[in-house]
Amino acid sequence: MKPIVGLVDCNNFYVSCERVFNPALEGKPVVVLSNNDGCIIARSNEAKALGIKMGEPAFKVEKFLEKHNVRVFSSNYSLYADMSQRVMETLALFTPDIEVYSIDEAFLSLERMPIRSFPHFAGHIQTTVKKWTGIPVTVGIAPTKTLAKIANETAKKNPAYKGVLNLIDHPDIDRILGAIDVSDVWGVGRQYTKFLRRHGICTALDLKNASCDWIKKYMTIVGVRTVLELRGISCIEFEDAPPPKKGICASRSFGKKIDSPADLKEALASYVARAAEKLRAQRSVASCLQVYLTTSPFREDAQYYNVATTFLPVATSYTPELIRYAFRMLEKIYKPGYKYHKIAVMLTEIKPQDCLQRDMFVAEEGGGNRQRLMETVDTVNARWGRDTLSYAAGGVQQSWKMRRAKLTPRFTTQWHELPVVRASV
DNA sequence: TCTGGGGTCCTAGGACCC
DNA sequence: TCTGGGGTCCTAGGACCC
């Protein structure tokens, strides 16, 4: 059976989330900033039209944003994650075969669905998601993932499509591919774009017609898969269940530069707790822990970067133990006198917790109590919000916490931040 | 003052084994 | 003097994604 791939992508997702709870933002230029209010990571169509670039540092365009009356928001991940879940749950009602690809997009596998008209089906998805969640989405349908991406992008760019484009047996597919810049093809990043342009490959159509041998030589097998996918031959599998992660990392830059070991330890303990939580969420244990410590590459000051790695005698997901090892690693690499910008923890050598290999020379501590304790902590935090229960080592003041000066309320995940609907009196 | 965070996959080359 | 062939595993580095 030939694959039929649907790609549902939320339009300007973070901006759309903000708009759901503040309809006055409709039609106005809006941007959302990254952590620490650093870079612009989401733009409304109006903001895009003003020429505001993705990834632009906010401080560089501050004046410009003010001048054009652009509304600016800190990223509110609690809100976006919850809205994303609502969208995905809605999509899952249309087909059981859904691959949640990122926070704002999902592939649907449609070849087994009894669908008479793809555009009609896609339109139905679109109106349902909008009605149930408030989020506008675009739907692309094609024989491969790469073409579904292109269908989606074309539909987004051209209002005539009304957010739906079906490329299955499309008579004009080459004309559409000819209008897509090669840099916008899924799998073609900055380096390959430069390279391909130098060789006269400027559009998706050029890439589709390129020689596979030549592409293989310069872009590896990955590039060949992209070319074949553009030709309608499916090479990138549909993944209904995400494979467990092989590395789990928690890292943040600080809201301000810090130099005290006490602050660094607080931040590190918090990040370890976060990473361990993710580890337990996929029912895994890790036996390698790394701590990274770094100053800001954007400053003129003295720079310092270092990593320390430790292998645990027995793989674990028990937060207090991981914090203990992390502190030891920090002590190894900490040097006084630097203004630190970021600390990170990485857990690797990850295995399923069920086939844990014990060490016959290491007494098992705590027995089942440890696991029950972690389960309890995770359950409470899932139910009542992150950090309802947290570790003392993570600190209370948390002076290093990221800046989020323009944060909207967590409308859907905190009782005391629910939106208020005023009835007329 | 101010520049995000979290991942994946592939390849080449070296070490090592029989 | 002459210096195989085939395989695995690991790592670093480079590309990509959202």
Coordinates of C-alpha atoms (C1' of nucleotides) in Angstrom, one line a residue:
Chain A
M1 CA 0.0 0.0 0.0
K2 CA 1.5 3.3 -1.0
P3 CA 1.8 5.7 1.9
I4 CA -0.4 8.8 2.1
V5 CA 1.0 11.3 4.5
G6 CA -0.9 14.2 6.1
L7 CA 1.0 17.0 7.8
V8 CA -0.9 19.2 10.2
D9 CA 1.1 22.3 11.3
C10 CA -0.2 25.0 13.6
N11 CA 0.1 28.4 12.2
N12 CA 2.6 30.6 14.1
F13 CA 1.9 28.3 17.1
Y14 CA 3.2 30.3 20.1
V15 CA 1.6 33.5 18.8
S16 CA -1.7 31.7 18.1
C17 CA -1.7 30.4 21.7
E18 CA -1.3 33.9 23.0
R19 CA -4.1 35.0 20.7
V20 CA -6.6 32.4 22.0
F21 CA -6.6 34.1 25.4
N22 CA -6.2 37.7 24.1
P23 CA -8.3 38.1 20.9
A24 CA -7.3 41.8 20.7
L25 CA -4.0 40.5 19.3
E26 CA -5.7 39.3 16.1
G27 CA -4.5 41.2 13.1
K28 CA -1.6 42.9 15.0
P29 CA 2.1 42.1 14.8
V30 CA 3.0 39.8 17.6
V31 CA 6.3 38.1 18.5
V32 CA 7.3 35.5 21.2
L33 CA 10.8 35.4 22.7
S34 CA 13.0 32.5 23.6
N35 CA 14.0 31.7 27.2
N36 CA 15.5 34.7 29.0
D37 CA 13.7 36.9 26.6
G38 CA 16.7 36.4 24.3
C39 CA 15.7 35.8 20.7
I40 CA 12.6 36.0 18.6
I41 CA 11.3 32.5 18.1
A42 CA 7.7 33.0 16.9
R43 CA 6.1 35.7 14.7
S44 CA 2.7 36.5 13.5
N45 CA 2.1 37.0 9.8
E46 CA 2.0 40.7 10.4
A47 CA 5.4 40.6 12.2
K48 CA 6.8 38.5 9.3
A49 CA 5.5 41.1 6.9
L50 CA 7.5 43.8 8.8
G51 CA 10.6 41.8 7.9
I52 CA 11.3 40.6 11.5
K53 CA 13.6 37.6 11.3
M54 CA 13.5 34.3 13.1
G55 CA 16.1 34.0 15.8
E56 CA 16.9 37.6 15.9
P57 CA 18.2 38.8 19.3
A58 CA 15.5 40.8 20.9
F59 CA 17.7 43.6 22.2
K60 CA 18.9 44.4 18.7
V61 CA 15.4 45.1 17.4
E62 CA 13.9 46.6 20.5
K63 CA 13.5 50.1 19.0
F64 CA 12.1 48.7 15.8
L65 CA 9.5 46.6 17.7
E66 CA 8.5 49.6 19.7
K67 CA 8.2 51.8 16.6
H68 CA 5.9 49.4 14.8
N69 CA 3.9 48.7 17.9
V70 CA 4.7 45.0 17.9
R71 CA 3.3 43.1 20.9
V72 CA 6.1 41.1 22.6
F73 CA 5.7 38.1 24.9
S74 CA 8.1 35.9 26.9
S75 CA 7.6 32.2 26.0
N76 CA 5.0 30.6 28.2
Y77 CA 5.8 26.9 27.8
S78 CA 3.3 25.6 30.3
L79 CA 0.6 27.2 28.1
Y80 CA 2.0 26.1 24.8
A81 CA 2.6 22.5 25.9
D82 CA -1.0 22.2 27.2
M83 CA -2.4 23.8 24.0
S84 CA -0.3 21.4 22.0
Q85 CA -1.7 18.4 23.8
R86 CA -5.2 19.6 23.1
V87 CA -4.5 19.9 19.4
M88 CA -2.8 16.5 19.3
E89 CA -5.7 14.9 21.1
T90 CA -8.1 16.4 18.6
L91 CA -6.1 15.1 15.7
A92 CA -6.0 11.6 17.2
L93 CA -9.7 11.4 16.8
F94 CA -9.3 11.6 13.1
T95 CA -6.9 8.7 12.7
P96 CA -5.2 6.4 15.1
D97 CA -2.0 6.7 13.1
I98 CA -0.5 9.9 14.3
E99 CA 3.2 10.8 14.8
V100 CA 3.6 13.9 17.0
Y101 CA 6.6 15.4 15.3
S102 CA 7.1 18.5 17.4
I103 CA 5.2 20.8 19.7
D104 CA 3.2 22.3 16.8
E105 CA 3.0 19.6 14.1
A106 CA 2.0 16.0 13.5
F107 CA 2.1 13.6 10.7
L108 CA -1.0 11.5 10.0
S109 CA -0.8 8.2 8.2
L110 CA -3.8 8.1 6.0
E111 CA -3.5 5.2 3.5
R112 CA -5.7 2.9 5.6
M113 CA -8.4 5.5 6.1
P114 CA -11.6 5.3 4.1
I115 CA -11.3 8.9 2.8
R116 CA -13.2 9.9 -0.3
S117 CA -11.9 13.4 -0.6
F118 CA -8.6 14.5 0.9
P119 CA -9.3 18.2 0.7
H120 CA -12.7 17.7 2.4
F121 CA -11.1 15.5 5.1
A122 CA -8.3 18.1 5.6
G123 CA -10.8 20.9 5.8
H124 CA -12.8 19.0 8.4
I125 CA -9.6 18.7 10.5
Q126 CA -8.9 22.4 10.2
T127 CA -12.3 23.6 11.3
T128 CA -12.5 21.1 14.2
V129 CA -9.1 22.0 15.6
K130 CA -9.9 25.7 15.3
K131 CA -13.3 25.2 17.0
W132 CA -12.1 23.0 19.8
T133 CA -8.8 24.6 20.6
G134 CA -8.8 28.0 19.0
I135 CA -5.6 27.2 17.1
P136 CA -5.5 27.7 13.3
V137 CA -3.8 24.9 11.4
T138 CA -2.6 24.1 7.9
V139 CA -2.9 20.7 6.3
G140 CA -0.6 19.3 3.6
I141 CA -1.2 15.8 2.0
A142 CA 1.3 14.0 -0.1
P143 CA 2.8 10.6 -0.9
T144 CA 5.9 11.3 1.3
K145 CA 6.7 13.3 4.4
T146 CA 9.0 15.7 2.5
L147 CA 6.3 16.5 0.0
A148 CA 3.7 16.8 2.8
K149 CA 6.0 19.5 4.3
I150 CA 6.1 21.2 0.9
A151 CA 2.3 20.9 0.5
N152 CA 1.9 22.5 3.9
E153 CA 4.3 25.3 3.3
T154 CA 2.8 26.1 -0.1
A155 CA -0.7 26.2 1.4
K156 CA 0.5 28.5 4.2
K157 CA 2.2 30.9 1.8
N158 CA -0.7 31.2 -0.7
P159 CA -4.0 32.2 0.8
A160 CA -5.9 30.9 -2.2
Y161 CA -5.4 27.3 -0.8
K162 CA -7.2 28.2 2.4
G163 CA -4.8 26.2 4.4
V164 CA -5.2 22.9 2.6
L165 CA -3.2 21.4 -0.2
N166 CA -3.3 17.8 -1.5
L167 CA -0.3 16.8 -3.7
I168 CA -1.5 13.2 -4.3
D169 CA -1.6 12.9 -8.1
H170 CA -1.3 16.6 -8.4
P171 CA -0.9 17.5 -12.1
D172 CA 1.2 20.6 -11.4
I173 CA 3.6 19.3 -8.9
D174 CA 6.7 20.4 -10.7
R175 CA 5.4 23.9 -10.9
I176 CA 4.9 23.9 -7.2
L177 CA 8.3 22.4 -6.5
G178 CA 9.8 25.0 -8.8
A179 CA 8.5 27.8 -6.6
I180 CA 10.0 26.3 -3.4
D181 CA 13.5 27.6 -2.5
V182 CA 15.9 24.7 -1.9
S183 CA 16.6 26.1 1.6
D184 CA 13.0 25.4 2.4
V185 CA 13.2 21.7 1.7
W186 CA 13.0 19.5 4.8
G187 CA 16.5 18.2 5.4
V188 CA 18.3 21.0 3.6
G189 CA 19.9 23.4 6.1
R190 CA 22.2 26.4 5.8
Q191 CA 25.4 24.5 4.8
Y192 CA 23.8 22.4 2.1
T193 CA 21.9 25.4 0.8
K194 CA 25.1 27.2 0.1
F195 CA 26.6 24.1 -1.5
L196 CA 23.6 23.4 -3.7
R197 CA 23.3 27.0 -4.9
R198 CA 26.9 27.0 -5.9
H199 CA 26.0 24.1 -8.1
G200 CA 23.0 25.7 -9.6
I201 CA 20.4 23.8 -7.5
C202 CA 18.2 26.5 -6.3
T203 CA 14.7 25.1 -6.0
A204 CA 13.0 21.9 -4.8
L205 CA 12.5 21.0 -8.4
D206 CA 16.2 21.3 -9.2
L207 CA 16.9 19.0 -6.2
K208 CA 14.3 16.5 -7.3
N209 CA 16.1 16.3 -10.7
A210 CA 19.6 16.1 -9.3
S211 CA 21.6 12.9 -9.8
C212 CA 21.4 10.5 -6.8
D213 CA 25.1 9.4 -7.2
W214 CA 26.2 13.0 -7.1
I215 CA 24.0 13.8 -4.1
K216 CA 25.2 10.7 -2.3
K217 CA 28.8 11.8 -2.7
Y218 CA 28.3 15.2 -1.2
M219 CA 25.2 14.9 1.0
T220 CA 25.4 11.3 2.2
I221 CA 22.6 8.9 2.1
V222 CA 20.4 11.4 3.9
G223 CA 20.5 13.7 0.9
V224 CA 19.5 10.8 -1.4
R225 CA 16.5 10.1 0.7
T226 CA 15.4 13.7 0.4
V227 CA 15.7 13.6 -3.4
L228 CA 13.7 10.3 -3.6
E229 CA 11.1 11.7 -1.3
L230 CA 10.7 14.7 -3.6
R231 CA 10.2 12.2 -6.4
G232 CA 7.3 10.7 -4.5
I233 CA 9.2 7.6 -3.2
S234 CA 8.7 7.3 0.5
C235 CA 12.0 6.8 2.4
I236 CA 11.4 8.4 5.8
E237 CA 9.3 6.0 8.0
F238 CA 6.3 6.9 9.9
E239 CA 6.9 6.5 13.6
D240 CA 3.8 6.1 15.7
A241 CA 5.6 5.5 18.9
P242 CA 8.5 7.8 19.6
P243 CA 11.7 5.7 20.4
P244 CA 13.1 6.3 23.9
K245 CA 15.7 9.1 24.0
K246 CA 19.4 8.1 24.1
G247 CA 20.5 11.3 25.8
I248 CA 18.6 13.6 28.0
C249 CA 19.9 17.1 28.6
A250 CA 18.7 19.9 30.8
S251 CA 20.4 23.3 30.3
R252 CA 19.5 26.9 30.7
S253 CA 21.4 30.1 30.5
F254 CA 21.0 32.1 33.7
G255 CA 18.9 35.2 34.0
K256 CA 22.0 37.0 35.0
K257 CA 25.7 36.0 35.1
I258 CA 26.6 34.2 38.3
D259 CA 29.9 33.3 39.9
S260 CA 29.1 31.8 43.3
P261 CA 29.3 28.0 43.7
A262 CA 26.2 28.1 45.8
D263 CA 24.1 29.6 43.0
L264 CA 25.6 27.2 40.5
K265 CA 24.8 24.2 42.7
E266 CA 21.2 25.4 43.1
A267 CA 20.8 25.7 39.3
L268 CA 22.5 22.4 38.7
A269 CA 20.3 20.6 41.2
S270 CA 17.2 22.0 39.6
Y271 CA 18.3 20.9 36.1
V272 CA 19.3 17.4 37.3
A273 CA 15.8 17.1 38.8
R274 CA 14.3 18.1 35.5
A275 CA 16.5 15.6 33.5
A276 CA 15.7 12.8 36.0
E277 CA 12.0 13.5 35.7
K278 CA 12.3 13.1 31.9
L279 CA 14.3 10.0 32.3
R280 CA 11.6 8.4 34.6
A281 CA 8.9 9.5 32.2
Q282 CA 10.3 7.2 29.6
R283 CA 10.9 4.5 32.3
S284 CA 14.6 4.5 31.8
V285 CA 17.7 4.7 33.9
A286 CA 21.0 6.3 33.1
S287 CA 24.6 5.4 34.0
C288 CA 26.6 8.3 32.6
L289 CA 26.2 11.8 33.9
Q290 CA 28.0 14.9 32.5
V291 CA 28.1 18.4 33.8
Y292 CA 28.9 21.3 31.4
L293 CA 29.9 24.8 32.7
T294 CA 30.4 27.8 30.5
T295 CA 30.8 31.5 30.3
S296 CA 29.0 33.6 27.7
P297 CA 30.6 33.5 24.2
F298 CA 29.1 36.9 23.5
R299 CA 31.1 38.7 26.0
E300 CA 34.6 40.1 26.0
D301 CA 35.4 38.8 29.5
A302 CA 37.7 35.9 30.1
Q303 CA 36.1 32.7 28.8
Y304 CA 36.0 29.3 30.4
Y305 CA 34.4 26.1 29.3
N306 CA 34.6 22.6 30.8
V307 CA 32.9 19.3 31.1
A308 CA 33.2 16.5 33.7
T309 CA 31.9 13.0 33.1
T310 CA 31.2 10.3 35.5
F311 CA 30.0 6.7 35.1
L312 CA 27.7 5.4 37.8
P313 CA 28.3 2.0 39.3
V314 CA 24.6 1.2 38.9
A315 CA 22.3 2.9 36.4
T316 CA 19.6 5.0 38.2
S317 CA 16.9 7.6 37.8
Y318 CA 16.9 8.5 41.5
T319 CA 17.2 12.2 41.6
P320 CA 19.0 12.7 45.0
E321 CA 21.7 10.3 43.9
L322 CA 22.1 12.0 40.5
I323 CA 22.3 15.4 42.2
R324 CA 25.1 14.0 44.5
Y325 CA 27.2 12.9 41.5
A326 CA 26.5 16.1 39.6
F327 CA 27.8 18.2 42.5
R328 CA 31.0 16.1 42.5
M329 CA 31.4 16.9 38.8
L330 CA 30.8 20.5 39.4
E331 CA 33.5 20.7 42.0
K332 CA 35.9 19.2 39.6
I333 CA 35.4 21.9 36.9
Y334 CA 34.4 25.0 38.9
K335 CA 36.9 27.8 38.8
P336 CA 36.3 30.9 40.8
G337 CA 36.6 34.3 39.1
Y338 CA 34.5 33.7 36.0
K339 CA 31.0 35.1 35.3
Y340 CA 29.1 32.0 34.3
H341 CA 26.4 32.1 31.7
K342 CA 25.1 28.5 31.6
I343 CA 25.3 25.2 33.3
A344 CA 23.9 21.9 31.8
V345 CA 23.5 18.3 32.8
M346 CA 23.4 15.4 30.3
L347 CA 22.3 11.9 31.1
T348 CA 23.5 9.2 28.7
E349 CA 24.0 5.4 28.6
I350 CA 20.3 5.2 29.0
K351 CA 18.6 1.8 29.4
P352 CA 15.1 0.6 30.2
Q353 CA 14.6 0.5 34.0
D354 CA 13.1 -3.0 33.8
C355 CA 16.3 -4.7 32.7
L356 CA 18.5 -2.9 35.1
Q357 CA 21.9 -4.5 35.6
R358 CA 22.8 -4.5 39.3
D359 CA 26.3 -4.5 40.7
M360 CA 26.9 -7.4 43.0
F361 CA 29.4 -5.4 45.0
V362 CA 27.2 -2.4 45.6
A363 CA 24.5 -2.8 48.1
E364 CA 21.2 -1.6 46.9
E365 CA 20.1 1.4 48.8
G366 CA 16.6 2.0 49.9
G367 CA 15.1 -0.9 47.9
G368 CA 11.7 -0.2 46.4
N369 CA 11.3 2.9 48.6
R370 CA 13.4 5.0 46.3
Q371 CA 11.3 4.1 43.3
R372 CA 8.0 4.7 45.2
L373 CA 9.3 8.0 46.4
M374 CA 10.1 9.2 42.9
E375 CA 6.8 7.9 41.6
T376 CA 5.0 9.9 44.3
V377 CA 7.0 13.1 43.5
D378 CA 6.3 12.7 39.8
T379 CA 2.6 12.1 40.3
V380 CA 2.2 15.1 42.6
N381 CA 4.0 17.4 40.2
A382 CA 2.1 16.1 37.2
R383 CA -1.2 16.7 39.1
W384 CA -0.4 20.0 40.8
G385 CA 2.2 21.6 38.6
R386 CA 5.9 21.5 38.2
D387 CA 7.9 22.1 41.4
T388 CA 4.9 21.5 43.7
L389 CA 7.5 19.2 45.3
S390 CA 11.0 20.1 44.7
Y391 CA 14.5 19.5 46.1
A392 CA 16.0 21.7 48.8
A393 CA 19.3 21.6 46.9
G394 CA 17.5 23.5 44.0
G395 CA 17.2 26.5 46.3
V396 CA 14.2 28.8 47.0
Q397 CA 15.3 32.2 45.9
Q398 CA 16.8 31.0 42.6
S399 CA 18.3 34.3 41.8
W400 CA 19.7 32.7 38.6
K401 CA 16.3 32.0 37.2
M402 CA 15.6 33.0 33.6
R403 CA 14.1 36.4 32.8
R404 CA 10.6 36.3 31.6
A405 CA 9.5 39.9 31.9
K406 CA 6.6 39.7 29.5
L407 CA 5.0 36.5 30.6
T408 CA 1.3 35.9 30.2
P409 CA -0.6 33.8 32.8
R410 CA -0.7 30.0 32.6
F411 CA -4.3 30.2 31.6
T412 CA -5.0 26.4 31.3
T413 CA -2.7 24.8 33.9
Q414 CA -2.9 26.8 37.1
W415 CA -6.2 27.4 39.0
H416 CA -5.2 30.9 40.1
E417 CA -4.3 31.9 36.6
L418 CA -7.5 30.8 34.8
P419 CA -8.9 33.5 32.5
V420 CA -11.8 35.4 34.0
V421 CA -14.9 35.8 32.0
R422 CA -16.8 38.9 33.1
A423 CA -20.6 38.6 32.9
S424 CA -22.4 41.9 32.4
V425 CA -24.0 43.0 35.7
Chain B
dT1 C1' 22.2 45.5 30.5
dC2 C1' 20.4 42.0 26.7
dT3 C1' 22.2 36.6 22.0
dG4 C1' 17.2 29.6 23.5
dG5 C1' 16.9 24.6 24.4
dG6 C1' 16.7 19.9 23.2
dG7 C1' 17.3 16.5 20.2
dT8 C1' 18.7 13.0 15.8
dC9 C1' 21.4 10.8 12.3
dC10 C1' 25.6 9.8 9.4
dT11 C1' 30.5 9.4 8.2
dA12 C1' 35.4 8.9 8.6
dG13 C1' 39.0 7.3 10.9
dG14 C1' 41.4 4.8 14.4
dA15 C1' 41.8 0.9 17.6
dC16 C1' 41.3 -3.6 18.0
dC17 C1' 40.2 -8.5 17.0
dC18 C1' 40.9 -13.0 14.6
Chain C
dT1 C1' 63.4 -7.4 1.0
dC2 C1' 58.2 -8.9 1.3
dT3 C1' 53.6 -6.3 5.4
dG4 C1' 46.1 -9.4 4.3
dG5 C1' 41.4 -9.2 4.7
dG6 C1' 37.4 -8.7 7.0
dG7 C1' 35.0 -7.3 10.7
dT8 C1' 33.3 -4.5 15.0
dC9 C1' 33.2 -0.8 18.1
dC10 C1' 34.0 3.8 19.5
dT11 C1' 34.5 8.8 19.0
dA12 C1' 34.6 13.3 17.1
dG13 C1' 32.7 16.2 14.1
dG14 C1' 29.3 17.9 11.1
dA15 C1' 25.0 18.1 9.2
dC16 C1' 20.0 18.5 10.2
dC17 C1' 15.2 19.3 12.8
dC18 C1' 11.7 22.2 15.6

